[in-house]
PDB file of C-alpha atoms in Angstrom:
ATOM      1  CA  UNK O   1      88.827  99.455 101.305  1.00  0.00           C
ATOM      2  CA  UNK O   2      88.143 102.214  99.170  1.00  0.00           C
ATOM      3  CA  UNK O   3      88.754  99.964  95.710  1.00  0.00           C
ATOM      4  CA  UNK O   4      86.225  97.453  97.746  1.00  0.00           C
ATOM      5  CA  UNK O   5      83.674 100.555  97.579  1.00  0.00           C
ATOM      6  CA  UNK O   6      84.385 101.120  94.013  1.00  0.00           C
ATOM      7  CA  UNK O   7      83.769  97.227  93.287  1.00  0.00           C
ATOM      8  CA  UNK O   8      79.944  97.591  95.457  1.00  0.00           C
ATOM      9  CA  UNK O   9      79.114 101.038  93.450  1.00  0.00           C
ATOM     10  CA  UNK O  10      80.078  99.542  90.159  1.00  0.00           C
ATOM     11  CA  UNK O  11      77.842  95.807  90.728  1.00  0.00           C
ATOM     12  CA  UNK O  12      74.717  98.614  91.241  1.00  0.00           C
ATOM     13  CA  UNK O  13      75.364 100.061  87.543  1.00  0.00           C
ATOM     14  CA  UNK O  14      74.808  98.199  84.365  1.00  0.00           C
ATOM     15  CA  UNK O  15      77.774  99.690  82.584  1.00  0.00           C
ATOM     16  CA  UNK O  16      81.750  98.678  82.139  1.00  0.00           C
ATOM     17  CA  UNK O  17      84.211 100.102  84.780  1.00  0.00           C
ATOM     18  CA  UNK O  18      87.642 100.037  85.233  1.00  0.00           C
ATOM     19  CA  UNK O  19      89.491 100.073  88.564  1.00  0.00           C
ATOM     20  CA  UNK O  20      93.257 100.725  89.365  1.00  0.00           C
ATOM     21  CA  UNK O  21      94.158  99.720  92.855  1.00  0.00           C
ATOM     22  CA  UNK O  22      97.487 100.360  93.819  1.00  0.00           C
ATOM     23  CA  UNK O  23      99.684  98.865  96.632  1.00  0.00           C
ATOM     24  CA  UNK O  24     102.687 100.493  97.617  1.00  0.00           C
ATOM     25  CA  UNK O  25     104.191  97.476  99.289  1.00  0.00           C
ATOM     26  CA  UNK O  26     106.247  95.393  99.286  1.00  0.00           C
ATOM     27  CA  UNK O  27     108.576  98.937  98.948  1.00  0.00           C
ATOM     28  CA  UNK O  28     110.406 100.327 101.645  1.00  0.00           C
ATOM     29  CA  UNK O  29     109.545 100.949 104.162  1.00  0.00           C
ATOM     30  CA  UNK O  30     109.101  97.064 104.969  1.00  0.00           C
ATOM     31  CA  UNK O  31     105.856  97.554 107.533  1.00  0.00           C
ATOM     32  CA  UNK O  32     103.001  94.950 107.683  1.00  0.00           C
ATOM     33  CA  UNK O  33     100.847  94.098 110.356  1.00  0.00           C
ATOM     34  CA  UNK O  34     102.451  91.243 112.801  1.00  0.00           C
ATOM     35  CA  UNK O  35     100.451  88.298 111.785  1.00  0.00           C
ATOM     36  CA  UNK O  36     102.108  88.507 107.958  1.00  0.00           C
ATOM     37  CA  UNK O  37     105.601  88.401 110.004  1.00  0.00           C
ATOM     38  CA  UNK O  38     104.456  85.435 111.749  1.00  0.00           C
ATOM     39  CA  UNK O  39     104.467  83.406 108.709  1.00  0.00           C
ATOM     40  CA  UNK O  40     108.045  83.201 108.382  1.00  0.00           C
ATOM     41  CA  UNK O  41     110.739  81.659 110.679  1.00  0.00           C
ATOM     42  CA  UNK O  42     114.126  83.737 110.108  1.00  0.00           C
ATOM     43  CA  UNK O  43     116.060  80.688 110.666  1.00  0.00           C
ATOM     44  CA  UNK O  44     114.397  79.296 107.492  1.00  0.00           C
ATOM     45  CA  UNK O  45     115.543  82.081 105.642  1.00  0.00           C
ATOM     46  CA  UNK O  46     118.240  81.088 102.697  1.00  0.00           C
ATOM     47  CA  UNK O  47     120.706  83.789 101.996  1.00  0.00           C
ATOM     48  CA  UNK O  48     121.442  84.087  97.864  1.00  0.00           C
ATOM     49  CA  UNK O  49     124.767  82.320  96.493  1.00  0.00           C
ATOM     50  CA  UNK O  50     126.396  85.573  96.119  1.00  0.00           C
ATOM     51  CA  UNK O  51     125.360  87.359  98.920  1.00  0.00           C
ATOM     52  CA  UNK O  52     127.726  90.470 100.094  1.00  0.00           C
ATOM     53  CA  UNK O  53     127.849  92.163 103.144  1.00  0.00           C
ATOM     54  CA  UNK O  54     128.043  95.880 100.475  1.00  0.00           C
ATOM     55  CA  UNK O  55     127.613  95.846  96.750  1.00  0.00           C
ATOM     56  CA  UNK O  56     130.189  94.049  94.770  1.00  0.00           C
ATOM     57  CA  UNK O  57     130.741  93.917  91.096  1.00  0.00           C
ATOM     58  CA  UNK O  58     130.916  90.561  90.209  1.00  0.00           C
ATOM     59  CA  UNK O  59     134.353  88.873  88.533  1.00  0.00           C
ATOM     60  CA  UNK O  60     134.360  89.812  84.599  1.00  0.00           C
ATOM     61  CA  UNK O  61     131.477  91.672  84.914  1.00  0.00           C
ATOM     62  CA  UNK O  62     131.298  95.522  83.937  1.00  0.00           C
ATOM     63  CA  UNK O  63     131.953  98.099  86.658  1.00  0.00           C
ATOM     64  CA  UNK O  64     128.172  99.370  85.879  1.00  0.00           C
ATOM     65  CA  UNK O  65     126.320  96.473  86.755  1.00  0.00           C
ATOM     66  CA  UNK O  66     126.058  97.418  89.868  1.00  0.00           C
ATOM     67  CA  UNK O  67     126.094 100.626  91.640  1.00  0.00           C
ATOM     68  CA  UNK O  68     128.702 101.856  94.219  1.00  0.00           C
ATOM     69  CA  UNK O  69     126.434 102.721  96.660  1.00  0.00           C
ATOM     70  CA  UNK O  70     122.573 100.882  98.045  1.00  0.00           C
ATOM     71  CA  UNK O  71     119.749 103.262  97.066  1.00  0.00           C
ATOM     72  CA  UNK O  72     116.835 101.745  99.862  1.00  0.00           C
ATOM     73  CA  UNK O  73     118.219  99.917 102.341  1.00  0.00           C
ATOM     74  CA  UNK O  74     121.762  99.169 103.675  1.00  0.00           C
ATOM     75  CA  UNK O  75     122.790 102.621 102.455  1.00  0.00           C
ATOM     76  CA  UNK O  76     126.647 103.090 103.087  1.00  0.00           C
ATOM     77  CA  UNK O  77     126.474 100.260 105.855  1.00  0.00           C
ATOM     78  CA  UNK O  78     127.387  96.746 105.217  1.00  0.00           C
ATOM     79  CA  UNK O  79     124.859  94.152 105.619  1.00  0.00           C
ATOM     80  CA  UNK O  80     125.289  91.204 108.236  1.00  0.00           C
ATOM     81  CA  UNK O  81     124.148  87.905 107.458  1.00  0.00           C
ATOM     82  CA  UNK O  82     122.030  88.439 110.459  1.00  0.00           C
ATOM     83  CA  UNK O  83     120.117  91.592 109.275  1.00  0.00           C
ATOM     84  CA  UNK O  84     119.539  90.489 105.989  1.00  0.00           C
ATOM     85  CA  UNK O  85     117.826  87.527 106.924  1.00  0.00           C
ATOM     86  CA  UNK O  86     115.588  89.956 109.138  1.00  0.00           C
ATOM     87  CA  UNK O  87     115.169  92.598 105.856  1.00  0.00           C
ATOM     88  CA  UNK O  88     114.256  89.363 103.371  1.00  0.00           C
ATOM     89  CA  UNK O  89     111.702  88.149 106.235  1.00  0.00           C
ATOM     90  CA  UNK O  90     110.213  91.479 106.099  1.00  0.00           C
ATOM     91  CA  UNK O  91     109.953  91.958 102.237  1.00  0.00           C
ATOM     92  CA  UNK O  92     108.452  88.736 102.345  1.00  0.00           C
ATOM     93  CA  UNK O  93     105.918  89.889 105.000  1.00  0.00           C
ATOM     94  CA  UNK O  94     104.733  92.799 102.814  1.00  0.00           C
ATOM     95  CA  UNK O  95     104.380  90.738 100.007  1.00  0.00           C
ATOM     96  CA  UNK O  96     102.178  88.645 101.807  1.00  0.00           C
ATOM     97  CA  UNK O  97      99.888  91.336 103.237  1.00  0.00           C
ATOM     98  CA  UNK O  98      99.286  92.473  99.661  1.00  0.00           C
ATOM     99  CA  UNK O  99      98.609  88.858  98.752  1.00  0.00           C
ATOM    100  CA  UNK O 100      95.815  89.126 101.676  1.00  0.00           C
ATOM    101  CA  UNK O 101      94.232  92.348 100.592  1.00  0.00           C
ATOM    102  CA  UNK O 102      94.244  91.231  97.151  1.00  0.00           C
ATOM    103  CA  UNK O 103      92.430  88.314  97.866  1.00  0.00           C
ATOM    104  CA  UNK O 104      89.974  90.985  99.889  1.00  0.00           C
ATOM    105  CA  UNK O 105      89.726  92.704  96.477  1.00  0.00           C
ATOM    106  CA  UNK O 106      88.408  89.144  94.898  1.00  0.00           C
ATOM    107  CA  UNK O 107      86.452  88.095  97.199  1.00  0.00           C
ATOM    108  CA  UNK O 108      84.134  91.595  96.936  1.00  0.00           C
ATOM    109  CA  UNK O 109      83.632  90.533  93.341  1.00  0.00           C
ATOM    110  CA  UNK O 110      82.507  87.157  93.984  1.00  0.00           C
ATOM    111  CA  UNK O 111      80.118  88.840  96.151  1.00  0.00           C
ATOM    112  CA  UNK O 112      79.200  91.129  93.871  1.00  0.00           C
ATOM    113  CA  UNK O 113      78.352  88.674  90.961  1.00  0.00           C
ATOM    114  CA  UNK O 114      80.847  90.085  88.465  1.00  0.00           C
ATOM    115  CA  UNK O 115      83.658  88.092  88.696  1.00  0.00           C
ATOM    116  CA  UNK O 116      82.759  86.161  85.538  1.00  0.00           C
ATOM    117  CA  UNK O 117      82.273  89.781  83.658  1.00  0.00           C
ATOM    118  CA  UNK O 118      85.654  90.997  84.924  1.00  0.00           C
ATOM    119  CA  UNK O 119      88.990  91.051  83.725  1.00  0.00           C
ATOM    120  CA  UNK O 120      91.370  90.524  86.517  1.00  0.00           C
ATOM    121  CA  UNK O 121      95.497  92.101  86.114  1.00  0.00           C
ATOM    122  CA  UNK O 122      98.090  91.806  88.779  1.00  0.00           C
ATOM    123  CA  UNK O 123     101.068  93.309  87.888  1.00  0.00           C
ATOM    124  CA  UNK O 124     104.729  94.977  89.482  1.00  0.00           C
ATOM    125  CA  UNK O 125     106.284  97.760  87.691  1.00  0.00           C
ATOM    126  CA  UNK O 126     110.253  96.146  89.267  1.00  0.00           C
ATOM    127  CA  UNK O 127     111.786  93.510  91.119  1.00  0.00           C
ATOM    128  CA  UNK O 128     114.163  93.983  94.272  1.00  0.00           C
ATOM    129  CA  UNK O 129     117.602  92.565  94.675  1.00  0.00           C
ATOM    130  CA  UNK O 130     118.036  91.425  98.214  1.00  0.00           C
ATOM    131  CA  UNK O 131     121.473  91.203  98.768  1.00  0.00           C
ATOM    132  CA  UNK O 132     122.274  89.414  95.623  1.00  0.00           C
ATOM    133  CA  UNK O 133     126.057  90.732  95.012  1.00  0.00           C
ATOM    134  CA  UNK O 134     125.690  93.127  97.785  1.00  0.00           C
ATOM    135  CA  UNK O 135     122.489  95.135  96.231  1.00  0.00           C
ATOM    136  CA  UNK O 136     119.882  96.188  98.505  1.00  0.00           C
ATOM    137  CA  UNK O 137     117.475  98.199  95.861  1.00  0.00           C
ATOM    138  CA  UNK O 138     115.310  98.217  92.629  1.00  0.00           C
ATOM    139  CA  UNK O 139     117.609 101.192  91.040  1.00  0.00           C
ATOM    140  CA  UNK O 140     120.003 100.770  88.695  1.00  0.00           C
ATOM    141  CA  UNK O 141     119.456  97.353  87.877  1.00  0.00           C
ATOM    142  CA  UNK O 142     119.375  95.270  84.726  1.00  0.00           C
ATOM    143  CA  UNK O 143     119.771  91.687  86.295  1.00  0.00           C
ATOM    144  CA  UNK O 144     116.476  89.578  86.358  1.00  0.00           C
ATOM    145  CA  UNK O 145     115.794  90.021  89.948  1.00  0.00           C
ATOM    146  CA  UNK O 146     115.507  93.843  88.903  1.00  0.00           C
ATOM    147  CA  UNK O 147     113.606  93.704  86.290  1.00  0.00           C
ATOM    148  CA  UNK O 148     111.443  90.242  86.225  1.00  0.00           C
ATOM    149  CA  UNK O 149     108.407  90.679  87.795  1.00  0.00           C
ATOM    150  CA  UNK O 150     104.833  88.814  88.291  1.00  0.00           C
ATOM    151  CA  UNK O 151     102.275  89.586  85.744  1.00  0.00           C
ATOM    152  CA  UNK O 152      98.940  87.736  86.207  1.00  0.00           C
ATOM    153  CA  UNK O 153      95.624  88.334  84.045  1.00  0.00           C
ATOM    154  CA  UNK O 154      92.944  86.194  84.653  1.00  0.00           C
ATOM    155  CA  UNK O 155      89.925  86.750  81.518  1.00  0.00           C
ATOM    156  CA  UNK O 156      87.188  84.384  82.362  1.00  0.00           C
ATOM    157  CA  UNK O 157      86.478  83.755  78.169  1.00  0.00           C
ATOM    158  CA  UNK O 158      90.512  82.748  78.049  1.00  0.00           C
ATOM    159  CA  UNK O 159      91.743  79.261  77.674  1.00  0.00           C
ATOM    160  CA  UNK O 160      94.686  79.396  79.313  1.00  0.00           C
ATOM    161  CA  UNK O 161      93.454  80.330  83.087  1.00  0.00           C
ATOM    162  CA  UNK O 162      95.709  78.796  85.527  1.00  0.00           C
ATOM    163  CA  UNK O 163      97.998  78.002  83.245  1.00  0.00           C
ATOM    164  CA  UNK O 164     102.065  79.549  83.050  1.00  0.00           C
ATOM    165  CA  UNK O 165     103.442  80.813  80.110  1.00  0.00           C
ATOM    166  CA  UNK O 166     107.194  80.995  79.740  1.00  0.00           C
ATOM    167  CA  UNK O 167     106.712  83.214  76.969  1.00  0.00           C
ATOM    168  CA  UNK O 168     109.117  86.507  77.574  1.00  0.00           C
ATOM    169  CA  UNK O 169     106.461  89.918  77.691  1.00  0.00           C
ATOM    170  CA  UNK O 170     106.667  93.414  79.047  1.00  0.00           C
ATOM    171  CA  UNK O 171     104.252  95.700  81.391  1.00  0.00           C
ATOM    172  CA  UNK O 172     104.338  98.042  78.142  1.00  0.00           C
ATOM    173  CA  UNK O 173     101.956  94.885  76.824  1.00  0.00           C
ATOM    174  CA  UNK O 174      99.210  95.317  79.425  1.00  0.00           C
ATOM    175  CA  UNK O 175      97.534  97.966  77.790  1.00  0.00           C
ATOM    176  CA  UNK O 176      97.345  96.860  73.881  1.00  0.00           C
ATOM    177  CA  UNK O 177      95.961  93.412  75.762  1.00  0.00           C
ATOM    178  CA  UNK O 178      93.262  95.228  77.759  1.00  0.00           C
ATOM    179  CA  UNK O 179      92.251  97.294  74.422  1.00  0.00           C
ATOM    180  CA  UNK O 180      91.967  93.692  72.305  1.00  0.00           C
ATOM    181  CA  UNK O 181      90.273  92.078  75.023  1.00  0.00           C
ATOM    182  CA  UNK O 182      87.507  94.503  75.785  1.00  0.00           C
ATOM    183  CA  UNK O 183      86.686  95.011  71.903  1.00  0.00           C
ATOM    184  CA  UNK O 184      88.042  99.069  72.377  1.00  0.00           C
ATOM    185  CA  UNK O 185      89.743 100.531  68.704  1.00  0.00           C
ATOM    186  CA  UNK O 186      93.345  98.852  68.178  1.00  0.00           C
ATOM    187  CA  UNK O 187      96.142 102.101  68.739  1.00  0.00           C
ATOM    188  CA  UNK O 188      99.116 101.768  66.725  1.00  0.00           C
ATOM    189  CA  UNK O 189     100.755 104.163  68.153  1.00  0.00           C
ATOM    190  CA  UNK O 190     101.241 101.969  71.311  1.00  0.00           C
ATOM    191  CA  UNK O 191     104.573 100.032  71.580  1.00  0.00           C
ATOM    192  CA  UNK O 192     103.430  97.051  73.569  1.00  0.00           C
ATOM    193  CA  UNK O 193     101.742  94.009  71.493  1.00  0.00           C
ATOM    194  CA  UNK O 194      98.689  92.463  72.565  1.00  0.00           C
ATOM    195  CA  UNK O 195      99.273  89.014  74.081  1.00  0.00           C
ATOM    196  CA  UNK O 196      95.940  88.032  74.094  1.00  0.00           C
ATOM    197  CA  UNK O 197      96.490  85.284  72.303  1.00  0.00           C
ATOM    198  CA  UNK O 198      99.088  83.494  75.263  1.00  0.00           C
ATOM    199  CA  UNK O 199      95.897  83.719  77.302  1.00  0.00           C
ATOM    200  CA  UNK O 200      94.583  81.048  75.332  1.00  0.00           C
ATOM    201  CA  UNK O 201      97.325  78.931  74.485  1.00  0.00           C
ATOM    202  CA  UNK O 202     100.082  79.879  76.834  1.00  0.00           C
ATOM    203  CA  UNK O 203     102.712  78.395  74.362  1.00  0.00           C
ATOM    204  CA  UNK O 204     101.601  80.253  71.640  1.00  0.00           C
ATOM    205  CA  UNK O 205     104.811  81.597  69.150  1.00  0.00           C
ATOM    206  CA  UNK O 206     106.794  84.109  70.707  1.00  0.00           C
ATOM    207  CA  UNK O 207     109.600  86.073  69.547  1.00  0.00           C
ATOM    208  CA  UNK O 208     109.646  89.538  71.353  1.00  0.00           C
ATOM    209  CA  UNK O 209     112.299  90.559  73.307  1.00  0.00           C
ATOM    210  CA  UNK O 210     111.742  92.709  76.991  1.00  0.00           C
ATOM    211  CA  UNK O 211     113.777  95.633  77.383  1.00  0.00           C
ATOM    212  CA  UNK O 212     114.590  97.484  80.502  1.00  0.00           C
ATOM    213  CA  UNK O 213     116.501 100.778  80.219  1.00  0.00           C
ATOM    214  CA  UNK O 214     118.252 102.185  83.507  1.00  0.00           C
ATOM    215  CA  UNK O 215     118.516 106.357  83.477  1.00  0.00           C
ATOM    216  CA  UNK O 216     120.795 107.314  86.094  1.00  0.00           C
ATOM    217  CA  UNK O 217     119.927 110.888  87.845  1.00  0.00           C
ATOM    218  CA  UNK O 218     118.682 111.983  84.607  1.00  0.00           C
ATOM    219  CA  UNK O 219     122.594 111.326  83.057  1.00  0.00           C
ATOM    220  CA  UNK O 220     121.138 110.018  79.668  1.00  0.00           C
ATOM    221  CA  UNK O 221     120.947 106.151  79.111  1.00  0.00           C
ATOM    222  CA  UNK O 222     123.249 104.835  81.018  1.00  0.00           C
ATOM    223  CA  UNK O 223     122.547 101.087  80.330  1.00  0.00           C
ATOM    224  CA  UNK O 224     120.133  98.695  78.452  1.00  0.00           C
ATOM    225  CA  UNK O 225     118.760  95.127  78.665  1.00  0.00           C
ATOM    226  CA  UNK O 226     117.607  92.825  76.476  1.00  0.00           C
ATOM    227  CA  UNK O 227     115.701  89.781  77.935  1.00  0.00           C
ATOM    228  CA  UNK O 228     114.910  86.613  75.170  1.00  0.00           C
ATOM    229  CA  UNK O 229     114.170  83.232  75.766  1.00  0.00           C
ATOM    230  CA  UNK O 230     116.924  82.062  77.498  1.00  0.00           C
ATOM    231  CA  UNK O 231     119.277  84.881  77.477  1.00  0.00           C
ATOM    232  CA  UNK O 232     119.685  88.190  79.143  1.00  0.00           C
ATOM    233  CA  UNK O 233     122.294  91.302  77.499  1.00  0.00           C
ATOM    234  CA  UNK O 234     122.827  94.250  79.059  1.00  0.00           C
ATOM    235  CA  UNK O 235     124.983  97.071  77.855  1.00  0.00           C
ATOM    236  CA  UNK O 236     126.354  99.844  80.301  1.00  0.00           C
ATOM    237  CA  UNK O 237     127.493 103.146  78.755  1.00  0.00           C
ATOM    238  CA  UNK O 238     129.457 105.670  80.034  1.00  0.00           C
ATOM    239  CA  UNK O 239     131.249 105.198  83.291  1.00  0.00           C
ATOM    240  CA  UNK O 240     131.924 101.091  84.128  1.00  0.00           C
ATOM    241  CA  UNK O 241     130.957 100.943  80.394  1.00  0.00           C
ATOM    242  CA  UNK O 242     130.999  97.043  79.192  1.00  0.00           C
ATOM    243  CA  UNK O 243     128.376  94.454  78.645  1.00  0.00           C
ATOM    244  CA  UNK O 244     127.235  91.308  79.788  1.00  0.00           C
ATOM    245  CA  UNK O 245     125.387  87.765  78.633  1.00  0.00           C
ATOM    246  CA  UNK O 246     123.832  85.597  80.982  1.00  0.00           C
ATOM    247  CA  UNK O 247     122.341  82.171  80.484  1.00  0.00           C
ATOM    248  CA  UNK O 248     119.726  82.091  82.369  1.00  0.00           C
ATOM    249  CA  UNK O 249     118.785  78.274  82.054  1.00  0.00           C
ATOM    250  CA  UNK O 250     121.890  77.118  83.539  1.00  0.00           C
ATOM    251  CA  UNK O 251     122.926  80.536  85.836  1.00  0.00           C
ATOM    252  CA  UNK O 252     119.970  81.277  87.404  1.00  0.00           C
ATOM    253  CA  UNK O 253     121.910  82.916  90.010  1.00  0.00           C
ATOM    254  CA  UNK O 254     123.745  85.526  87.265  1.00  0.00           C
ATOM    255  CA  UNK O 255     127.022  83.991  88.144  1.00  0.00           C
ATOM    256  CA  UNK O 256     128.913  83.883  84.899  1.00  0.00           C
ATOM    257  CA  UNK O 257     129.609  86.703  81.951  1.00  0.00           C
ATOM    258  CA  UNK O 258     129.797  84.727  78.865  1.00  0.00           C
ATOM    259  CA  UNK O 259     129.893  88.088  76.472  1.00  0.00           C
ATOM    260  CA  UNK O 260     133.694  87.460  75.304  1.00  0.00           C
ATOM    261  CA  UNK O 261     133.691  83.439  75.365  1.00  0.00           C
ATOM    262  CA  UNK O 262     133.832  83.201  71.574  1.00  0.00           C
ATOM    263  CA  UNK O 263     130.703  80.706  70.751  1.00  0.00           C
ATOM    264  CA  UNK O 264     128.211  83.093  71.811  1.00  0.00           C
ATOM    265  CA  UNK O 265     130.213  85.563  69.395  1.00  0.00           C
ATOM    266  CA  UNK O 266     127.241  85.813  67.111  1.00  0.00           C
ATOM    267  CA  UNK O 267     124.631  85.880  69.833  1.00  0.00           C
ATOM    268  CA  UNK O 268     126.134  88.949  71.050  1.00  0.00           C
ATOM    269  CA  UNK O 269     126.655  90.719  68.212  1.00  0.00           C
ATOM    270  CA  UNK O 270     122.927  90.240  67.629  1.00  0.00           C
ATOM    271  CA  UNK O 271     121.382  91.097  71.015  1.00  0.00           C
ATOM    272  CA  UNK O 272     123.778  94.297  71.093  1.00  0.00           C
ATOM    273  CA  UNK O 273     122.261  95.656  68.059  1.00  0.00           C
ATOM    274  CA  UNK O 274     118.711  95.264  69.034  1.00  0.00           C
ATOM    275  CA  UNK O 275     120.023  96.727  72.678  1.00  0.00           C
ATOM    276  CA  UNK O 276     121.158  99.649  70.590  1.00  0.00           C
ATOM    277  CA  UNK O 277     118.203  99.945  68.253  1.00  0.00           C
ATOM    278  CA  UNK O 278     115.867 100.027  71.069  1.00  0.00           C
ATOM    279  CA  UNK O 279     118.118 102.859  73.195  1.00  0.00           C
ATOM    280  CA  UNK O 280     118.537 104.987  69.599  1.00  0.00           C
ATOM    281  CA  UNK O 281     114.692 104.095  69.145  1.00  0.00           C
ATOM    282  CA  UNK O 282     113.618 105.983  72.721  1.00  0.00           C
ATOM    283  CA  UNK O 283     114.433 109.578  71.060  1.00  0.00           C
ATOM    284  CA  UNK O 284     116.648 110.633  68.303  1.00  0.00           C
ATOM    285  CA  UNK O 285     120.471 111.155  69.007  1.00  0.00           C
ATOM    286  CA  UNK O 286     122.917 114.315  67.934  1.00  0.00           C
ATOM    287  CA  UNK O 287     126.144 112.511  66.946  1.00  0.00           C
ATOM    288  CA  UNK O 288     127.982 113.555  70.104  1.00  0.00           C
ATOM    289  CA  UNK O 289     125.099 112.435  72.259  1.00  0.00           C
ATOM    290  CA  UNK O 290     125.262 108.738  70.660  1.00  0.00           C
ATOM    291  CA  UNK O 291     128.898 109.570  70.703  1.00  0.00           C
ATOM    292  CA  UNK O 292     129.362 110.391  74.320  1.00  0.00           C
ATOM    293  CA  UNK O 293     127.089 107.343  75.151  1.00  0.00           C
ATOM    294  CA  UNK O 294     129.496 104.944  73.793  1.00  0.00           C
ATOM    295  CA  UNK O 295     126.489 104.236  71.097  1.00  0.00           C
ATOM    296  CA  UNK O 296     128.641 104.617  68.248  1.00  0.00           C
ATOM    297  CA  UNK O 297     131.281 101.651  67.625  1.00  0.00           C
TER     298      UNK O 297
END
């Protein structure tokens, strides 16, 4: 309501604005108003292929991958097949009560004439494992359902509107887009890169990889991601140190560790040194500290 406001004040003034309108759903607590519950039968609700009743660390993969203990919901209970089925139809409930405001939020623009003037971002700073291998939370994870999220801009000068892009970016992109697209002085200080050019040709060349570093309770780095094309590494240090290499083409699911099967050998040995590149690259290192870290091989 109040970013509606904003969106009536702003149509009265001939000058840019930017808004920020932030939804705390779909996080926990999982409340919506009945009517977004309503949508959804529970019976219709699939559990995933590797759903646990606590969190599990899958065969072959490294003790880190997943934490001991559930961080939002499920914490030091198991989870019946029954109750998560009730906790997914409820994340899915929020979800779509922020898909209804949102559309509130666009609607007050087409009202307001300047939805052909505005730039339009949806984004999610981290996904949610529900239940996959036992994991009820968005901490400590570097598998894709932790750390792929939506990302939606909508320019009305862009080619590409309504369009997908497979192309692999990051949320630390938003802003070096935003500055390109509104004609503001480039920053090179940023890290992101512009995609402003996927907006218009959603197929565009690509070669950036997404990162996604996990901190536990302020312990150091305790693990790192590296998301490509069709790949996804991720290196745990310190306690349940090990790594991991999913396809993600043909394990969607995150079913198999193919980091020691010997044809990926030189896959690996690339993705782990732009894993450790980027975690060296976050601050500089004493010896012991890159040391201690398991950074040092």
């Amino acid at each position: 309501d109040i970013a509606i406001g904003y969106i009536k004040e702003a149509a009265q003034k001939d000058e840019p604005f930017f808004i920020a309108c932030g939804y705390s759903k779909p996080h926990t607590p999982f409340v919506a108003p009945q009517e977004f519950f309503d949508l959804y039968d529970i019976n219709d609700i699939p559990l995933p292929p590797d759903f646990a009743s606590l969190p599990m660390n899958p065969f072959e993969f490294p003790k880190g991958a997943i934490r001991e203990t559930n961080a939002d919901l499920f914490i030091n209970r198991p989870a019946t097949a029954e109750d998560a089925k009730d906790f997914i139809r409820a994340y899915w409930a929020c979800i779509s009560y922020v898909d209804w405001n949102v559309g509130r939020l666009i609607a007050a623009l087409d009202e307001s004439g300047m939805r052909e003037n505005t730039i339009i971002v949806f984004c999610v700073d981290h996904g949610f494992q529900l239940g996959e291998k036992g994991k009820w939370s968005k901490a400590g994870s570097l598998w894709e359902e932790g750390t792929k999220v939506p990302l939606l801009i909508v320019d009305p000068r862009a080619k590409g509107n309504g369009q997908a892009s497979k192309r692999i970016v990051e949320n630390l992109d938003i802003y070096p887009t935003l500055i390109e697209l509104c004609g503001l002085p480039e920053n090179k200080d940023l890290e992101g890169t512009s995609i402003a050019k996927l907006l218009d040709n959603p197929n565009a060349e690509w070669d950036k990889p997404a990162y996604t570093v996990w901190n536990n309770h302020g312990k150091g780095v305790t693990g790192v991601s590296v998301r490509v094309n069709r790949w996804r590494y991720a290196e745990y240090f310190g306690a349940g140190a090990g790594a991991m290499l999913i396809d993600e083409e043909n394990d969607p699911h995150e079913l198999v560790n193919l980091v020691r099967d010997p044809q990926y050998a030189d896959l690996v040995a690339k993705l782990h040194e732009l894993a450790i590149k980027y975690v060296e690259g976050q601050r500089e290192l004493t010896k012991e500290e890159a040391e201690a870290q398991g950074l040092l091989k």
